[in-house]
């Protein structure tokens, strides 16, 4: 009886279901099915032609694989320093460009420009900048009497070189987000602070920074997600092995290597699910922290 | 009047459409997947083929070399094409599952059909199926090799003898030369480095270096799962590499992912010896700088007489193709003089694979655009030919994984992050593990 009434309701609203059907079908075909299928594959040794059920062996393989943990370490290293070194310059720049200075709009466009450039093209250009022998970066260091660096050519400096490039590439984007956050802070607060005798530094630390907290939290979350998906630039510099010495191998690169270089789709699927658990854990921590911040 | 005109136009249009469709319907459509070749080269091939086979219409899509491996496998899995241009490194299951064994087709053409190819290059076209049986899965189309290149001006400045173009030298000779030519160039006062070692293409050269001491690290037999990385010869080669890095002879960018230093062909080149570069650079980049740049075959194993590997690209037929006869015509066409001439003159991704090529009198857009010259009179091609005639068989099984292990471990050594003993032990265990991977060996 109940079932019949549900069906009747659906039939009544059929045209609305028809409207949402394309999205549902696309979601099922391109998202739901791959998610379920890759979960199934994670229990098989397979190259998509040959398949053999192996239970949890693929999970054991990756959790005992030194290269997997190295990829996790590299991913978090790149993510942490990207956030740490990426947000302060954006704050500074956005503050400067929020002031009434000449050519402010042109400067905003100029700083935003790198972000619209493809990261692949950016990587190619930066590979010339990083050249140990003839790169302009080492030339400038030499010119001012500083020791030169091996940049991407050595595992000890390669990760920070990538951070430097990605900080530059995303600076404009972060600046625009912070700028939007700054412009949403009511002017009256600054006027009141000025009347109370607060100088610029005090205004920044007691008004700007606290009120920018949601913006900064947004930047941290998006940067963390981006860090976990890092692929293009590390692939461009370090090939699928994240060279030199796997110092640029990230989780997604590891997935690519196992799945598309060695055709080990079972292992790649298992790694994807481990990555899913990591992202889930980070998201839960993030949500809890956000809740706490909101409550305080 | 107007209506009549309209009817006439409609009838005419219908007639034209019908005629053109009849022509299309009468033709067999052949879908081909190429890699890395220029639009011009692909069109030349199609035109030459279609002029001989007016009943076949060819549609060729070309994917770039960048990231080709994953793209190629996806296309093969999906049966997108009748014919694929494939390098040798296809997973074994794919041969069995998706590619047509070609022995019966080749037999129909008579024994001379396969005899026309360089034997070591043709050998790479044979791959095992899942039961370990060898089949011919691809007909050679072009092939490439790796070479040693050296800057004659740096050799002259330090008073060193040039390398033997036939590859009769060892890693010990390379080390001695590299150490001697590292320092301040006595003629120009500029810093020079003896040997540009790179971890990235080391999977190609490392076995060759060891071979130059008379010992191979693989059996080079199908089905073999043995590797010999614990020999004293391997220790010597690894120690040589460390010594060159510590002496600064390998240059400052020893761990860069890119293979050949881009400055090698420029006037500011600091490297005396460089290993690498493909067919696309030998005539366009090296031949015009013959006065300054020399080229030699990779060092040979003095016991077996085999040197560096040759790289094979061939045409393979999809097992699921509905136009196999047309596909075979394309595969066969690839070995004709017409197609091989296009390979040579358009520099597709390598050199011709038919042995008669070396005796041709032919023009070349860079070396001799206006008149025919004997191919064997071009010094750079002497080295190419030498490599083809004496190439070490490629890592027959487990190619991709074994290559990655070698690259990674040599990278660790060159970064001085692991000792020689550690690298040697890890190479042995990890390479054997990769060779026994069930996805790559049956």
XYZ file of C-alpha atoms in Angstrom:
738
model
C 0.000 0.000 0.000
C 2.741 2.337 1.089
C 4.919 1.309 -1.844
C 2.108 1.956 -4.277
C 1.617 5.433 -2.910
C 5.316 6.201 -3.244
C 5.253 5.035 -6.831
C 2.159 7.105 -7.423
C 3.890 10.165 -6.012
C 6.862 9.558 -8.262
C 4.596 9.156 -11.258
C 2.862 12.407 -10.412
C 6.154 14.249 -10.233
C 7.630 12.407 -13.194
C 8.490 15.484 -15.193
C 10.614 16.807 -12.318
C 12.390 13.479 -12.070
C 12.992 13.718 -15.795
C 14.684 17.073 -15.275
C 17.107 15.729 -12.681
C 17.639 12.448 -14.535
C 20.572 13.634 -16.735
C 22.573 14.712 -13.686
C 21.737 11.499 -11.827
C 22.673 9.341 -14.810
C 25.952 11.206 -15.358
C 26.714 10.977 -11.645
C 26.033 7.251 -11.628
C 28.035 6.507 -14.759
C 31.032 8.756 -14.251
C 31.303 8.904 -10.454
C 29.376 6.236 -8.643
C 30.290 3.366 -10.929
C 34.070 4.165 -10.965
C 34.017 4.550 -7.160
C 32.360 1.163 -6.657
C 34.425 -0.503 -9.381
C 37.747 0.798 -8.042
C 36.763 -0.432 -4.567
C 36.170 -3.875 -6.066
C 39.446 -3.708 -8.020
C 41.357 -2.930 -4.837
C 40.857 -6.588 -3.856
C 42.204 -7.954 -7.128
C 45.519 -8.251 -8.884
C 44.524 -6.870 -12.245
C 45.709 -5.071 -15.334
C 42.057 -4.786 -16.402
C 42.422 -7.879 -18.576
C 43.764 -10.415 -16.129
C 42.072 -10.560 -12.702
C 42.769 -12.587 -9.600
C 41.119 -12.074 -6.211
C 43.779 -11.460 -3.554
C 41.769 -10.119 -0.614
C 43.609 -7.448 1.336
C 47.002 -8.148 -0.253
C 47.034 -4.906 -2.269
C 46.449 -2.894 0.922
C 49.265 -4.791 2.612
C 51.511 -4.148 -0.402
C 51.071 -0.400 -0.343
C 51.134 -0.024 3.437
C 54.487 -1.838 3.514
C 55.816 -0.010 0.453
C 58.477 2.511 1.400
C 57.659 4.530 -1.717
C 54.033 4.943 -0.649
C 55.030 6.441 2.704
C 57.599 8.591 0.977
C 54.818 9.873 -1.285
C 52.667 10.643 1.767
C 55.573 12.482 3.401
C 56.293 14.487 0.238
C 52.634 15.379 -0.205
C 52.315 16.707 3.338
C 55.692 18.453 3.164
C 54.674 20.255 -0.038
C 51.224 21.022 1.370
C 52.477 22.304 4.712
C 55.087 24.645 3.273
C 52.769 25.741 0.506
C 50.243 26.897 3.122
C 52.882 28.276 5.481
C 54.734 30.274 2.841
C 51.772 30.990 0.568
C 49.323 32.806 2.824
C 51.492 35.505 4.519
C 52.636 37.123 1.235
C 49.024 37.084 0.018
C 47.938 38.841 3.236
C 50.655 41.421 2.833
C 49.943 42.022 -0.835
C 46.189 42.202 -0.374
C 46.668 44.749 2.434
C 48.877 46.867 0.223
C 46.514 46.676 -2.730
C 43.544 47.431 -0.514
C 44.974 50.868 0.083
C 44.300 53.728 -2.277
C 47.504 53.665 -4.306
C 48.047 54.687 -7.938
C 47.664 51.885 -10.507
C 46.042 49.637 -7.920
C 43.798 47.876 -10.453
C 46.635 47.270 -12.893
C 48.742 45.809 -10.081
C 45.875 43.538 -9.022
C 45.590 42.217 -12.602
C 49.353 41.765 -12.866
C 49.561 39.796 -9.630
C 46.604 37.654 -10.644
C 47.966 36.866 -14.115
C 50.237 33.920 -13.167
C 47.227 32.103 -11.754
C 45.478 31.989 -15.128
C 48.575 30.494 -16.736
C 48.616 26.714 -17.076
C 50.788 25.071 -14.428
C 52.361 22.984 -17.185
C 53.538 26.092 -19.016
C 54.646 27.614 -15.724
C 56.670 24.482 -14.942
C 58.434 24.627 -18.293
C 59.392 28.270 -17.770
C 60.525 27.666 -14.194
C 62.663 24.735 -15.282
C 64.783 27.313 -17.132
C 64.821 29.575 -14.097
C 65.983 26.642 -11.962
C 68.802 25.646 -14.320
C 71.874 25.141 -12.150
C 74.413 26.331 -14.705
C 72.645 29.044 -16.627
C 69.425 29.776 -14.740
C 68.679 33.397 -13.838
C 68.010 32.478 -10.197
C 71.534 31.189 -9.646
C 72.883 34.103 -11.673
C 71.198 36.573 -9.304
C 72.415 34.646 -6.242
C 75.957 34.738 -7.611
C 75.632 38.428 -8.409
C 74.764 39.328 -4.826
C 77.474 37.027 -3.472
C 75.173 34.298 -2.125
C 75.789 30.566 -2.569
C 73.955 29.035 -5.503
C 71.375 26.258 -5.162
C 70.801 23.019 -7.038
C 67.061 23.752 -7.046
C 65.140 20.875 -8.621
C 68.320 18.974 -9.441
C 68.857 17.658 -5.912
C 66.494 15.948 -3.446
C 67.505 18.295 -0.641
C 66.198 21.367 -2.482
C 63.712 20.035 -5.006
C 60.615 20.170 -2.784
C 61.220 23.729 -1.648
C 61.823 24.740 -5.265
C 58.382 23.397 -6.146
C 56.909 25.244 -3.148
C 58.539 28.462 -4.353
C 57.030 28.039 -7.801
C 53.541 27.115 -6.567
C 53.527 29.970 -4.033
C 54.270 32.359 -6.892
C 51.691 30.716 -9.142
C 48.879 30.877 -6.574
C 49.766 34.252 -5.066
C 47.286 36.205 -7.185
C 44.435 33.834 -6.380
C 45.046 33.991 -2.637
C 45.461 37.756 -2.857
C 42.040 38.145 -4.505
C 40.397 35.962 -1.854
C 42.040 37.933 0.972
C 41.122 41.177 -0.777
C 37.489 40.104 -0.833
C 37.764 39.250 2.869
C 39.327 42.630 3.628
C 36.628 44.501 1.774
C 33.950 42.748 3.798
C 35.365 44.163 7.066
C 33.250 47.216 8.075
C 35.172 50.502 7.792
C 33.601 51.715 11.038
C 35.729 49.291 13.035
C 38.912 50.916 11.738
C 37.506 54.409 12.308
C 36.584 53.517 15.887
C 40.025 52.000 16.448
C 41.662 55.143 15.066
C 39.636 57.299 17.474
C 40.781 55.012 20.291
C 44.389 55.636 19.197
C 45.199 52.229 17.651
C 48.047 52.415 15.127
C 48.177 50.439 11.868
C 49.941 47.438 13.447
C 47.374 47.191 16.233
C 44.509 47.548 13.739
C 45.971 44.719 11.664
C 46.441 42.311 14.577
C 43.244 43.179 16.453
C 40.770 43.839 13.641
C 41.996 42.634 10.272
C 43.504 39.305 11.273
C 40.652 38.087 13.546
C 37.988 39.097 11.027
C 39.925 37.439 8.223
C 39.893 34.131 10.067
C 37.114 32.555 7.916
C 38.965 33.661 4.764
C 42.235 32.207 6.032
C 40.443 29.001 7.034
C 39.032 28.785 3.510
C 42.501 29.271 2.026
C 43.975 26.626 4.329
C 41.269 24.102 3.446
C 41.488 24.693 -0.313
C 45.300 24.627 -0.187
C 45.200 21.350 1.764
C 42.872 19.783 -0.778
C 45.071 21.040 -3.607
C 48.159 19.701 -1.858
C 46.626 16.246 -1.654
C 45.903 16.356 -5.382
C 49.320 17.665 -6.443
C 50.317 16.096 -9.739
C 50.971 18.334 -12.752
C 54.014 20.252 -11.571
C 55.746 17.314 -9.878
C 55.152 15.194 -12.971
C 56.566 17.919 -15.182
C 59.734 18.224 -13.108
C 60.233 14.711 -11.840
C 58.491 12.405 -14.348
C 56.284 9.623 -12.994
C 58.992 8.636 -10.507
C 59.095 12.059 -8.863
C 62.804 12.427 -9.471
C 65.352 13.250 -8.160
C 65.388 10.266 -5.814
C 61.579 10.263 -5.519
C 61.786 13.559 -3.655
C 58.852 14.856 -5.730
C 56.744 11.720 -5.670
C 53.306 12.624 -4.298
C 50.325 10.390 -3.529
C 48.614 11.076 -6.835
C 51.877 10.547 -8.708
C 52.244 7.238 -6.870
C 48.722 6.276 -7.995
C 49.595 7.212 -11.557
C 52.845 5.278 -11.462
C 51.260 2.096 -10.155
C 48.115 2.338 -12.257
C 49.203 3.737 -15.559
C 52.906 2.901 -15.741
C 52.839 -0.617 -14.310
C 49.207 -1.387 -15.090
C 48.675 -2.406 -11.461
C 45.127 -1.123 -11.243
C 44.390 -3.167 -8.127
C 47.230 -1.582 -6.189
C 46.394 1.867 -7.542
C 42.764 1.409 -6.436
C 43.863 0.325 -2.963
C 46.126 3.388 -2.731
C 43.179 5.569 -3.789
C 41.107 4.196 -0.918
C 43.908 4.760 1.575
C 44.083 8.324 0.251
C 40.310 8.579 0.711
C 40.645 7.560 4.375
C 43.398 10.168 4.880
C 41.294 12.916 3.280
C 38.301 11.843 5.357
C 40.360 12.065 8.553
C 41.670 15.515 7.622
C 38.167 16.710 6.752
C 36.795 15.504 10.094
C 39.615 17.274 11.970
C 38.994 20.406 9.896
C 35.261 20.353 10.587
C 35.822 19.871 14.326
C 38.359 22.702 14.442
C 36.015 24.961 12.500
C 33.155 24.156 14.869
C 35.359 24.942 17.852
C 36.441 28.254 16.288
C 32.837 29.170 15.567
C 31.822 28.347 19.140
C 34.620 30.452 20.647
C 9.814 27.518 -63.144
C 11.201 28.013 -59.707
C 9.750 24.710 -58.549
C 11.385 22.933 -61.479
C 14.698 24.478 -60.652
C 14.332 23.430 -57.045
C 13.555 19.840 -58.004
C 16.545 19.811 -60.367
C 18.897 21.093 -57.648
C 17.538 18.540 -55.181
C 17.946 15.665 -57.612
C 21.459 16.830 -58.484
C 22.458 17.106 -54.811
C 21.002 13.683 -54.067
C 22.863 12.213 -57.016
C 26.175 13.705 -55.969
C 25.691 12.528 -52.390
C 24.719 9.063 -53.523
C 27.720 8.788 -55.830
C 30.143 9.944 -53.146
C 28.584 7.579 -50.639
C 28.854 4.704 -53.057
C 32.559 5.488 -53.414
C 32.972 5.651 -49.614
C 30.921 2.508 -49.092
C 33.033 0.660 -51.613
C 36.196 1.469 -49.644
C 37.495 -0.296 -46.596
C 38.076 2.101 -43.734
C 41.270 1.516 -41.789
C 41.796 3.292 -38.472
C 45.400 3.773 -37.455
C 46.904 5.147 -34.258
C 50.322 6.759 -34.590
C 52.618 8.248 -31.965
C 54.751 11.330 -32.194
C 54.938 11.695 -35.966
C 54.344 15.018 -37.646
C 51.154 15.743 -39.557
C 53.217 15.976 -42.751
C 54.789 12.577 -42.199
C 51.450 10.933 -41.452
C 49.898 12.464 -44.567
C 52.801 11.348 -46.732
C 52.398 7.813 -45.425
C 48.651 7.822 -46.012
C 48.998 9.245 -49.526
C 51.662 6.714 -50.469
C 49.583 3.865 -49.069
C 46.276 4.942 -50.602
C 47.877 5.413 -54.012
C 48.798 1.717 -53.910
C 45.539 0.632 -52.303
C 42.743 2.776 -53.729
C 40.202 0.446 -52.141
C 41.363 1.344 -48.606
C 40.759 4.655 -46.892
C 43.072 5.398 -43.966
C 42.267 7.603 -41.007
C 45.245 8.172 -38.758
C 45.193 9.806 -35.342
C 48.518 10.726 -33.813
C 49.152 11.087 -30.080
C 52.273 12.859 -28.808
C 55.154 10.962 -27.184
C 54.458 12.835 -23.974
C 52.406 10.486 -21.818
C 51.884 8.167 -24.788
C 52.081 4.970 -22.750
C 48.881 5.360 -20.747
C 47.045 6.788 -23.768
C 48.173 3.959 -26.011
C 47.084 1.285 -23.535
C 43.670 2.930 -23.082
C 43.144 2.961 -26.836
C 44.200 -0.653 -27.169
C 41.904 -1.729 -24.340
C 39.009 0.071 -25.979
C 39.699 -1.391 -29.464
C 39.675 2.077 -30.916
C 41.885 1.300 -33.918
C 42.709 -1.485 -36.338
C 46.421 -0.755 -36.300
C 48.663 0.681 -33.578
C 52.146 2.118 -33.771
C 53.732 0.534 -30.728
C 57.076 0.692 -29.034
C 58.188 -2.662 -27.651
C 57.167 -2.090 -24.081
C 53.652 -3.484 -23.974
C 52.504 -5.577 -20.993
C 52.549 -9.249 -21.840
C 48.834 -9.748 -21.180
C 48.065 -7.083 -23.752
C 49.904 -8.946 -26.487
C 47.886 -12.017 -25.794
C 44.569 -10.300 -25.261
C 44.462 -7.593 -27.840
C 47.098 -8.065 -30.528
C 46.973 -10.372 -33.498
C 49.922 -12.796 -33.851
C 51.438 -12.050 -37.232
C 53.483 -15.161 -38.073
C 50.907 -16.604 -40.451
C 50.627 -13.317 -42.344
C 54.412 -12.995 -42.583
C 54.778 -16.602 -43.769
C 52.419 -15.949 -46.670
C 54.787 -13.254 -47.904
C 57.698 -15.683 -48.117
C 60.888 -15.933 -46.021
C 62.459 -12.833 -47.576
C 59.804 -10.623 -45.982
C 61.183 -10.983 -42.465
C 64.779 -11.379 -43.655
C 64.795 -7.807 -44.907
C 64.854 -6.392 -41.360
C 67.871 -5.923 -39.068
C 67.767 -9.227 -37.117
C 68.257 -7.667 -33.682
C 65.519 -5.145 -34.399
C 63.097 -7.769 -35.693
C 63.785 -9.905 -32.614
C 62.133 -7.253 -30.469
C 58.859 -7.745 -32.384
C 58.598 -11.207 -30.881
C 56.934 -11.287 -27.492
C 55.647 -14.096 -25.319
C 51.965 -14.772 -24.842
C 50.602 -15.751 -21.420
C 51.759 -19.338 -21.913
C 55.293 -18.196 -22.671
C 55.017 -18.941 -26.415
C 56.764 -16.393 -28.624
C 54.746 -14.662 -31.312
C 55.449 -11.879 -33.749
C 53.173 -9.099 -32.580
C 54.528 -6.169 -34.560
C 56.195 -5.567 -37.903
C 59.162 -3.192 -37.524
C 58.668 0.268 -38.950
C 61.436 2.366 -37.475
C 64.034 1.941 -34.760
C 66.298 4.095 -32.694
C 69.334 3.572 -30.530
C 71.251 5.575 -27.962
C 74.728 6.869 -28.611
C 77.625 8.501 -26.876
C 78.341 12.013 -28.004
C 81.381 14.058 -27.216
C 82.603 17.582 -27.611
C 85.709 17.408 -29.813
C 86.849 20.875 -28.768
C 87.040 19.794 -25.113
C 88.809 16.551 -26.077
C 91.315 18.568 -28.116
C 91.861 21.081 -25.323
C 92.791 18.326 -22.867
C 94.714 16.315 -25.474
C 92.428 13.268 -25.269
C 91.825 10.745 -28.034
C 88.329 10.566 -29.502
C 86.093 7.628 -28.641
C 86.011 4.605 -30.929
C 82.854 4.958 -33.077
C 82.313 1.185 -33.010
C 82.083 1.160 -29.211
C 85.312 -0.717 -28.458
C 85.969 0.892 -25.101
C 84.878 0.311 -21.523
C 83.442 2.211 -18.587
C 87.017 2.354 -17.233
C 88.074 4.330 -20.322
C 85.087 6.668 -19.870
C 86.017 7.222 -16.226
C 89.636 8.020 -17.063
C 88.571 10.477 -19.768
C 85.894 12.055 -17.568
C 88.291 12.682 -14.691
C 90.918 14.097 -17.029
C 88.497 16.511 -18.683
C 86.965 17.863 -15.483
C 88.354 21.223 -14.492
C 89.261 24.470 -16.163
C 89.517 24.148 -19.919
C 93.189 24.976 -20.748
C 92.130 26.662 -23.999
C 89.104 28.715 -22.940
C 89.465 29.025 -19.174
C 85.873 27.806 -18.705
C 84.749 25.058 -16.312
C 84.252 21.693 -17.993
C 82.773 18.388 -16.763
C 83.914 15.004 -18.001
C 80.741 12.944 -18.288
C 77.136 14.083 -17.960
C 75.767 11.209 -15.880
C 72.018 11.228 -15.485
C 69.802 8.950 -13.415
C 66.858 9.308 -15.752
C 67.998 7.377 -18.806
C 70.343 5.183 -16.736
C 68.041 2.203 -17.233
C 69.302 2.155 -20.829
C 73.002 2.645 -20.160
C 73.731 1.018 -16.841
C 73.472 -2.572 -18.176
C 75.650 -1.487 -21.119
C 78.328 -0.058 -18.811
C 78.448 -3.356 -16.928
C 78.465 -5.259 -20.222
C 81.572 -3.342 -21.262
C 83.419 -5.196 -18.470
C 82.432 -8.526 -20.024
C 79.534 -9.374 -17.742
C 75.790 -8.974 -18.401
C 73.234 -8.339 -15.675
C 70.460 -10.193 -17.502
C 70.221 -13.416 -19.474
C 68.209 -11.601 -22.133
C 66.090 -14.725 -22.586
C 62.305 -14.754 -22.602
C 61.023 -16.264 -19.406
C 64.293 -15.669 -17.542
C 63.753 -14.267 -14.071
C 67.415 -14.007 -13.158
C 69.382 -10.828 -12.569
C 73.050 -10.575 -11.640
C 73.561 -7.331 -9.757
C 75.844 -8.808 -7.116
C 78.851 -9.264 -9.371
C 82.177 -7.431 -8.861
C 81.620 -5.754 -12.253
C 78.433 -4.098 -10.962
C 80.320 -2.967 -7.846
C 83.003 -1.428 -10.055
C 80.502 0.463 -12.202
C 78.626 1.787 -9.168
C 81.885 2.850 -7.502
C 82.918 4.557 -10.727
C 79.703 6.567 -10.694
C 80.205 7.640 -7.090
C 83.788 8.600 -7.848
C 82.701 10.706 -10.825
C 80.009 12.466 -8.772
C 82.359 13.141 -5.864
C 85.027 14.477 -8.214
C 82.453 16.797 -9.789
C 83.035 15.109 -13.153
C 79.330 14.371 -13.628
C 78.383 18.045 -13.535
C 76.126 19.953 -11.175
C 72.810 18.685 -12.527
C 73.521 15.029 -12.063
C 70.069 14.321 -10.611
C 67.977 16.410 -12.973
C 65.052 14.487 -14.388
C 65.808 15.605 -17.929
C 68.113 13.295 -19.824
C 70.584 15.090 -22.044
C 71.806 18.534 -20.951
C 70.152 20.998 -23.323
C 73.303 23.084 -23.564
C 75.259 20.247 -25.177
C 74.514 21.393 -28.712
C 75.142 25.043 -27.887
C 78.416 26.960 -27.919
C 78.421 27.207 -24.131
C 78.497 23.460 -23.586
C 80.633 22.466 -20.575
C 80.231 18.656 -20.972
C 82.946 16.592 -22.663
C 80.876 13.414 -22.974
C 77.108 13.048 -23.064
C 75.060 9.893 -23.342
C 71.707 9.989 -25.002
C 69.725 11.788 -27.658
C 67.437 10.121 -30.141
C 67.088 9.864 -33.884
C 65.401 13.233 -34.052
C 68.608 14.968 -32.992
C 71.364 13.012 -34.737
C 71.011 14.545 -38.187
C 69.285 17.852 -37.331
C 71.468 18.714 -34.321
C 74.683 16.717 -34.508
C 75.489 16.453 -38.228
C 75.544 20.240 -38.800
C 77.992 20.520 -35.873
C 80.203 17.672 -37.044
C 83.340 19.816 -36.589
C 82.647 20.108 -32.881
C 80.529 17.087 -31.939
C 81.601 13.480 -32.356
C 79.395 10.428 -31.997
C 80.239 6.870 -30.965
C 78.364 3.655 -30.297
C 77.774 2.740 -26.657
C 80.514 0.499 -25.220
C 80.302 -3.131 -26.323
C 80.555 -6.283 -24.284
C 83.941 -7.678 -25.410
C 82.725 -11.246 -24.855
C 79.377 -11.164 -26.662
C 80.140 -8.271 -29.021
C 76.791 -6.676 -28.127
C 76.470 -2.975 -27.350
C 73.702 -0.567 -26.409
C 70.031 -1.366 -26.938
C 68.040 -0.615 -30.081
C 64.558 0.785 -29.713
C 61.885 -0.632 -31.861
C 58.665 0.880 -33.094
C 56.380 -1.285 -35.152
C 52.868 -1.630 -36.469
C 50.629 -4.055 -34.614
C 47.174 -5.285 -35.582
C 44.214 -5.331 -33.226
C 42.912 -8.843 -32.692
C 39.356 -7.495 -32.768
C 39.758 -5.605 -36.045
C 37.130 -6.351 -38.704
C 39.440 -5.337 -41.521
C 42.460 -7.509 -40.846
C 43.403 -7.890 -44.511
C 43.544 -4.134 -44.936
C 45.438 -3.858 -41.657
C 48.022 -6.365 -42.863
C 48.439 -4.355 -46.083
C 49.322 -1.348 -43.913
C 51.779 -3.358 -41.825
C 53.396 -4.725 -44.979
C 53.493 -1.309 -46.567
C 55.553 -0.041 -43.625
C 58.490 -2.131 -44.847
C 58.389 -0.936 -48.450
C 60.954 1.480 -49.820
C 58.269 4.144 -50.161
C 57.418 4.039 -46.441
C 60.994 3.536 -45.262
C 62.095 6.520 -47.349
C 59.497 8.633 -45.537
C 60.865 7.309 -42.228
C 64.359 8.415 -43.239
C 63.536 11.767 -44.758
C 60.818 12.817 -42.331
C 62.693 11.501 -39.300
C 59.524 10.018 -37.830
C 60.813 8.569 -34.554
C 63.819 6.608 -35.666
C 65.657 5.141 -38.614
C 64.599 2.715 -41.325
C 64.584 -0.893 -40.220
C 65.255 -2.614 -43.545
C 68.880 -3.659 -43.952
C 69.073 -2.322 -47.536
C 68.651 1.200 -46.167
C 72.355 1.460 -45.399
C 73.175 0.932 -49.105
C 70.744 3.543 -50.374
C 71.725 6.581 -52.419
C 69.277 9.168 -51.269
C 68.818 12.829 -50.466
C 68.100 14.052 -46.955
C 66.524 17.446 -46.148
C 69.308 18.371 -43.706
C 72.448 16.505 -44.732
C 72.047 16.645 -48.484
C 68.826 18.320 -49.635
C 69.752 18.725 -53.302
C 71.449 15.515 -54.341
C 71.476 11.839 -53.565
C 74.343 10.611 -51.409
C 75.187 7.144 -50.067
C 73.678 6.673 -46.616
C 76.819 4.817 -45.547
C 78.927 7.915 -46.243
C 77.234 9.845 -43.401
C 79.525 9.369 -40.371
C 76.729 9.666 -37.806
C 74.789 6.910 -39.556
C 77.780 4.596 -39.383
C 77.308 4.635 -35.607
C 73.535 4.143 -35.917
C 74.110 1.162 -38.211
C 76.732 -0.237 -35.842
C 74.250 -0.050 -32.953
C 71.560 -1.795 -35.014
C 73.944 -4.583 -35.984
C 75.153 -5.259 -32.453
C 72.389 -4.187 -30.117
C 71.906 -5.817 -26.754
C 68.432 -7.308 -26.613
C 66.175 -5.070 -24.601
C 65.079 -6.041 -21.161
C 62.766 -8.624 -22.565
C 60.274 -9.107 -19.774
C 59.064 -6.721 -17.087
C 60.512 -3.813 -19.013
C 58.789 -0.835 -17.427
C 59.103 -1.902 -13.805
C 62.709 -3.022 -14.084
C 63.572 0.236 -15.794
C 61.965 2.228 -12.987
C 63.847 0.285 -10.318
C 67.195 0.889 -12.045
C 66.475 4.586 -12.518
C 65.391 4.984 -8.916
C 68.303 3.111 -7.369
C 70.908 4.807 -9.559
C 69.261 8.106 -8.612
C 69.729 7.232 -4.936
C 73.374 6.441 -5.610
C 74.039 9.615 -7.572
C 72.384 11.649 -4.800
C 74.807 9.889 -2.449
C 71.802 8.861 -0.357
C 72.673 5.161 -0.479
C 75.976 3.341 -0.439
C 77.197 1.145 -3.270
C 76.486 -1.967 -1.164
C 72.917 -0.846 -0.401
C 72.178 0.005 -4.022
C 73.631 -3.274 -5.216
C 71.557 -5.309 -2.739
C 68.378 -3.318 -3.478
C 68.878 -3.584 -7.224
C 69.201 -7.346 -6.957
C 66.159 -7.882 -4.760
C 63.870 -5.287 -6.358
C 64.701 -6.166 -9.974
C 64.133 -9.884 -9.327
C 60.877 -9.020 -7.550
C 59.775 -6.923 -10.531
C 60.687 -9.731 -12.935
C 58.499 -12.108 -10.947
C 55.499 -9.784 -10.829
C 52.493 -11.861 -11.902
C 51.145 -9.019 -14.004
C 54.285 -8.955 -16.109
C 55.396 -12.556 -16.289
C 53.651 -15.776 -17.085
